[in-house]
Coordinates of C-alpha atoms in Angstrom, one line a residue:
M42 CA 164.6 25.7 120.2
A43 CA 167.7 26.9 121.0
L44 CA 169.2 30.1 118.9
R45 CA 171.5 29.9 116.2
A46 CA 174.2 31.9 115.9
P47 CA 176.8 32.3 113.3
L48 CA 180.4 31.8 113.7
Q49 CA 182.0 35.3 114.5
Q50 CA 185.7 36.0 113.6
C51 CA 186.3 37.3 116.8
L52 CA 184.6 38.4 120.4
R53 CA 184.8 42.3 119.5
A54 CA 182.9 41.7 116.4
A55 CA 180.3 40.1 118.7
N56 CA 180.0 42.6 121.0
N57 CA 178.8 44.7 118.2
L58 CA 176.0 42.4 117.0
S59 CA 172.4 42.7 118.8
T60 CA 170.2 39.8 120.3
T61 CA 167.7 40.2 117.1
S62 CA 170.6 39.9 114.5
L63 CA 171.1 36.2 116.3
C64 CA 167.4 35.2 115.8
R65 CA 166.4 33.1 113.0
T66 CA 162.9 33.6 111.3
F67 CA 161.0 30.7 110.4
S68 CA 157.5 30.8 108.2
S69 CA 154.6 29.2 110.2
S70 CA 152.9 28.8 107.0
A71 CA 152.7 25.6 104.7
T72 CA 154.1 25.6 101.4
T73 CA 151.6 25.8 99.0
F74 CA 151.9 23.8 95.5
T75 CA 149.9 24.2 92.4
Q76 CA 147.9 20.8 91.6
Q77 CA 148.0 19.9 87.9
P78 CA 145.1 18.1 86.3
K79 CA 145.3 14.3 86.2
Q80 CA 145.8 12.7 83.1
T81 CA 142.9 10.1 82.2
T82 CA 143.5 7.9 79.2
K83 CA 140.7 6.2 78.0
K84 CA 140.4 2.5 77.8
R85 CA 140.3 1.6 74.2
R86 CA 137.6 -0.7 73.7
R87 CA 138.2 -3.8 71.8
D88 CA 136.1 -5.9 69.7
P89 CA 135.5 -9.3 71.3
Y90 CA 135.1 -10.8 67.9
A91 CA 138.6 -9.8 66.8
L92 CA 140.5 -10.6 70.0
E93 CA 139.1 -14.3 69.4
Q94 CA 140.2 -14.3 65.6
A95 CA 143.7 -13.3 66.9
R96 CA 143.8 -15.9 69.4
A97 CA 142.6 -18.7 66.5
R98 CA 145.5 -17.3 64.4
K99 CA 148.0 -17.2 67.1
A100 CA 146.7 -20.6 67.6
A101 CA 146.9 -22.1 63.8
N102 CA 150.4 -20.5 63.7
I103 CA 151.7 -22.4 66.3
S104 CA 150.4 -25.5 65.5
R105 CA 151.4 -25.2 62.2
Q106 CA 155.1 -24.4 63.2
K107 CA 155.2 -27.5 65.2
V108 CA 154.2 -29.7 62.5
L109 CA 156.7 -28.3 60.4
K110 CA 159.6 -28.9 63.0
E111 CA 158.3 -32.3 63.2
D112 CA 158.2 -32.6 59.4
R113 CA 161.9 -31.2 59.1
A114 CA 162.9 -33.8 61.8
A115 CA 161.5 -36.6 60.2
Q116 CA 163.4 -35.3 56.8
L117 CA 166.6 -35.3 58.7
G118 CA 166.0 -38.6 60.7
D119 CA 167.5 -39.6 63.8
P120 CA 170.6 -38.2 64.3
I121 CA 172.5 -40.9 67.0
R122 CA 170.8 -44.3 65.4
G123 CA 170.0 -43.5 62.0
N124 CA 168.1 -46.2 60.2
E125 CA 169.4 -49.9 61.2
T126 CA 171.2 -51.6 58.2
E127 CA 172.1 -55.5 58.3
F128 CA 175.4 -54.3 59.2
V129 CA 174.7 -52.2 62.1
R130 CA 172.1 -54.6 63.6
S131 CA 175.4 -57.1 63.7
F132 CA 177.1 -54.7 66.5
D133 CA 175.5 -56.4 68.5
N134 CA 175.9 -60.0 68.0
P135 CA 179.0 -60.3 65.6
P136 CA 177.6 -62.9 62.6
T137 CA 179.2 -66.3 62.8
T138 CA 180.0 -68.3 60.5
D139 CA 179.0 -71.2 63.4
S140 CA 178.4 -71.3 66.6
N141 CA 181.8 -70.6 67.7
A142 CA 183.5 -68.0 65.7
D143 CA 182.5 -65.0 63.4
S144 CA 183.0 -64.6 59.8
N145 CA 186.6 -63.7 60.3
G146 CA 186.9 -66.9 62.7
R147 CA 188.0 -64.3 65.8
L148 CA 186.9 -66.0 69.3
N149 CA 187.1 -64.0 72.6
F150 CA 190.2 -63.4 74.5
F151 CA 191.9 -62.9 71.1
V152 CA 191.5 -66.2 70.0
R153 CA 191.0 -67.9 66.2
S154 CA 188.9 -70.4 65.6
S155 CA 191.5 -71.9 63.9
E156 CA 194.3 -72.0 66.4
L157 CA 191.7 -73.0 69.0
E158 CA 190.8 -76.2 66.8
D159 CA 194.6 -77.0 66.6
N160 CA 195.5 -76.4 70.2
I161 CA 192.4 -79.1 70.8
A162 CA 193.8 -81.7 68.3
K163 CA 197.1 -81.3 70.1
S164 CA 196.2 -81.9 73.2
K165 CA 193.8 -85.2 72.1
W166 CA 197.1 -86.4 70.8
L167 CA 199.1 -85.6 74.2
M168 CA 196.6 -87.2 75.9
T169 CA 196.3 -90.4 73.9
P170 CA 198.4 -93.4 75.4
K171 CA 200.8 -95.2 73.1
E172 CA 198.9 -98.5 71.3
Q173 CA 199.0 -101.1 74.2
P174 CA 201.0 -104.7 73.3
T175 CA 198.9 -107.5 71.9
D176 CA 200.6 -110.3 73.9
Q177 CA 198.5 -111.9 76.7
D178 CA 201.0 -111.4 79.2
S179 CA 201.0 -107.6 79.3
I180 CA 196.8 -107.9 78.9
E181 CA 197.1 -110.0 82.3
N182 CA 199.3 -107.3 84.2
I183 CA 196.2 -104.6 83.6
T184 CA 194.8 -103.9 87.1
S185 CA 191.4 -102.4 85.5
S186 CA 188.8 -104.1 85.2
D187 CA 188.0 -102.2 81.7
T188 CA 188.6 -103.2 78.2
P189 CA 191.0 -101.3 76.1
E190 CA 188.1 -100.3 73.8
Q191 CA 185.8 -99.0 77.0
R192 CA 188.9 -97.1 78.6
R193 CA 189.3 -95.6 74.8
E194 CA 185.8 -94.5 74.5
R195 CA 185.8 -93.5 78.2
R196 CA 189.3 -90.7 77.0
E197 CA 187.3 -89.7 74.0
A198 CA 184.2 -88.8 75.8
E199 CA 186.4 -86.8 78.2
H200 CA 188.2 -85.2 75.6
E201 CA 184.7 -84.0 74.0
N202 CA 183.6 -82.8 77.2
A203 CA 186.9 -80.6 77.5
A204 CA 186.9 -79.5 73.7
E205 CA 183.0 -78.2 74.5
A206 CA 184.3 -76.6 77.5
L207 CA 186.7 -74.6 75.7
R208 CA 184.4 -73.9 72.9
R209 CA 181.6 -72.5 75.4
I210 CA 184.5 -70.7 77.1
N211 CA 185.7 -68.6 74.2
K212 CA 182.6 -67.9 72.6
L213 CA 182.0 -64.1 71.7
E214 CA 178.6 -64.2 72.8
L215 CA 179.6 -64.8 76.4
G216 CA 182.0 -61.5 76.6
S217 CA 181.6 -58.2 77.3
S218 CA 180.8 -55.5 75.3
K219 CA 184.5 -54.5 75.1
D220 CA 185.1 -57.9 73.4
R221 CA 182.2 -57.4 71.0
L222 CA 183.7 -53.7 69.9
R223 CA 187.1 -55.2 69.7
V224 CA 186.1 -57.6 66.9
N225 CA 183.4 -54.9 65.6
V226 CA 186.2 -52.6 65.2
Q227 CA 188.1 -54.8 62.9
R228 CA 184.8 -55.6 60.6
C229 CA 184.5 -52.0 60.2
I230 CA 188.5 -52.0 59.0
N231 CA 187.5 -54.8 56.8
V232 CA 184.3 -53.6 55.6
L233 CA 184.8 -49.9 54.9
G234 CA 188.7 -49.6 54.2
R235 CA 190.2 -48.5 51.4
H236 CA 192.9 -51.6 51.4
N237 CA 189.6 -53.4 50.5
T238 CA 187.7 -50.4 48.9
D239 CA 190.1 -48.7 46.4
G240 CA 189.4 -51.4 43.8
E241 CA 185.7 -51.0 43.8
L242 CA 184.8 -47.3 45.1
H243 CA 186.8 -44.1 43.2
S244 CA 186.4 -40.9 44.1
R245 CA 184.1 -38.1 42.0
P246 CA 185.5 -36.1 39.7
G247 CA 186.2 -33.1 41.4
S248 CA 187.0 -33.9 44.6
T249 CA 190.1 -33.1 46.6
E250 CA 191.2 -37.1 46.3
T251 CA 191.5 -36.7 42.4
S252 CA 193.8 -34.0 42.8
K253 CA 196.6 -35.8 44.0
T254 CA 199.1 -36.8 41.5
T255 CA 201.0 -39.6 43.4
A256 CA 199.6 -41.4 45.9
L257 CA 201.5 -43.8 48.1
P258 CA 201.8 -47.3 48.3
R259 CA 199.7 -49.2 51.4
I260 CA 201.7 -50.6 53.9
G261 CA 198.7 -52.3 56.2
P262 CA 195.1 -52.2 56.5
D263 CA 193.1 -48.8 56.4
T264 CA 192.6 -47.9 60.2
G265 CA 192.9 -44.0 59.9
S266 CA 190.7 -43.2 57.0
S267 CA 187.2 -41.3 57.6
E268 CA 185.1 -44.1 56.7
V269 CA 186.9 -46.5 59.2
Q270 CA 186.5 -44.0 62.1
I271 CA 183.2 -43.0 61.3
G272 CA 182.0 -46.9 61.6
I273 CA 184.0 -47.1 64.7
L274 CA 182.2 -44.4 66.1
T275 CA 178.8 -45.9 65.0
A276 CA 179.6 -49.1 67.0
K277 CA 180.6 -47.3 70.0
I278 CA 177.5 -45.0 69.9
R279 CA 174.9 -48.2 69.5
T280 CA 176.6 -49.6 72.5
L281 CA 176.4 -46.4 74.9
T282 CA 173.0 -45.7 73.5
Q283 CA 171.7 -49.0 74.5
F284 CA 173.1 -48.7 78.1
L285 CA 171.7 -45.2 78.7
E286 CA 168.4 -46.5 77.8
G287 CA 168.5 -49.5 80.0
R288 CA 169.9 -49.3 82.9
G289 CA 172.1 -46.4 83.0
K290 CA 169.4 -43.4 82.7
M291 CA 170.7 -41.5 85.5
D292 CA 174.3 -41.9 84.1
K293 CA 175.5 -38.4 83.4
H294 CA 179.2 -39.0 83.0
N295 CA 178.1 -41.4 79.8
R296 CA 175.6 -38.9 78.2
R297 CA 178.1 -36.6 78.1
N298 CA 180.8 -39.2 76.4
L299 CA 177.5 -40.1 74.1
T300 CA 177.2 -36.3 73.2
I301 CA 181.4 -36.1 72.2
L302 CA 181.2 -39.1 70.2
V303 CA 178.1 -38.1 67.9
H304 CA 179.6 -34.4 67.5
R305 CA 183.1 -36.2 66.8
R306 CA 181.2 -38.4 64.3
Q307 CA 179.2 -35.1 62.8
K308 CA 182.7 -33.4 62.3
L309 CA 184.1 -36.3 60.3
M310 CA 180.8 -36.7 58.4
R311 CA 181.5 -33.2 57.3
Y312 CA 184.9 -33.3 56.3
L313 CA 184.3 -36.7 54.5
Q314 CA 181.2 -35.2 52.5
R315 CA 183.2 -31.9 51.8
K316 CA 186.0 -33.7 50.3
E317 CA 184.0 -36.8 48.4
K318 CA 181.1 -34.2 47.4
G319 CA 179.0 -37.4 47.3
G320 CA 180.9 -39.7 45.4
P321 CA 180.9 -43.1 45.7
R322 CA 182.6 -43.9 49.0
W323 CA 180.1 -41.1 50.7
Q324 CA 177.1 -42.9 49.3
N325 CA 178.4 -46.4 50.0
L326 CA 179.5 -45.3 54.0
I327 CA 175.6 -43.9 54.2
Q328 CA 174.0 -47.1 52.9
T329 CA 176.5 -49.6 54.8
L330 CA 176.0 -47.7 58.3
G331 CA 172.6 -46.2 57.6
L332 CA 173.3 -42.6 58.9
T333 CA 170.9 -39.7 58.0
D334 CA 171.3 -36.0 57.1
G335 CA 170.8 -35.5 60.8
A336 CA 173.9 -36.9 61.8
W337 CA 175.8 -34.7 60.2
K338 CA 173.3 -31.2 59.3
G339 CA 172.5 -28.8 61.7
E340 CA 172.8 -29.0 65.6
I341 CA 172.6 -32.2 67.2
V342 CA 170.7 -32.4 70.6
L343 CA 170.1 -35.5 72.5
P344 CA 167.1 -36.3 73.5
R345 CA 165.3 -36.6 77.0
Y346 CA 165.1 -40.2 76.9
I347 CA 168.4 -41.0 76.6

């Protein structure tokens, strides 16, 4: 091993140093350490009977928590569908007074039943020819071999076929989900709108609505109150839920849209419950739409099957 010399300040100082001072001594003996005794911990012996009792108590607590969770969920109800009522069930197929029009006379393509029947009658009047003269000369000039009665019957049959085709084309059952939603929105406005319920339902004493001293006159139908908006959101949620349960199981975009609609309805219901304090309007909304406490209480999480 090469010798290690300290750094010298100058050459004169290096001449005065001896070779022995340049050597570095190393110790060949190994360094000894004091060995400490190992700390041994005695394993505590547990009774197997006590362990089995602890496991049984834990299993009982877990099962009890599961039962309580199911009971709470059952008390709150389904936060998405709620309890089906006749009005909510009619969102799928709006009720009709006859086979063509609903209770308000609405058909597909923004057509009303009265308008359709008036146009059919007008088309029949336009297609009906004037009365033929009864003199013998005019009758002989007709080239057709049919009699006037036969021609009249043929025209009436063609008119009935055309009228039936128009009625089927304008049927609401043959429309898309957007057409049914448009009709359901109008039905929610007519059923839940305050322009129709103000005379029957009043605010509960002590609610924020009764504190208003003056009320502005209503110009048109009520389309923006909380009750109407909750009804419209319920119709949209029902349509979207049925789609996701069927052929839209992997549609994550519409699943997110459903989450947005459910939480938007929850906010409106919390506002209305705080404002009305369980008054007649709140009770009428719950009974009409069949909404449960789970629709506005607590946290709403969509189930896996949607």
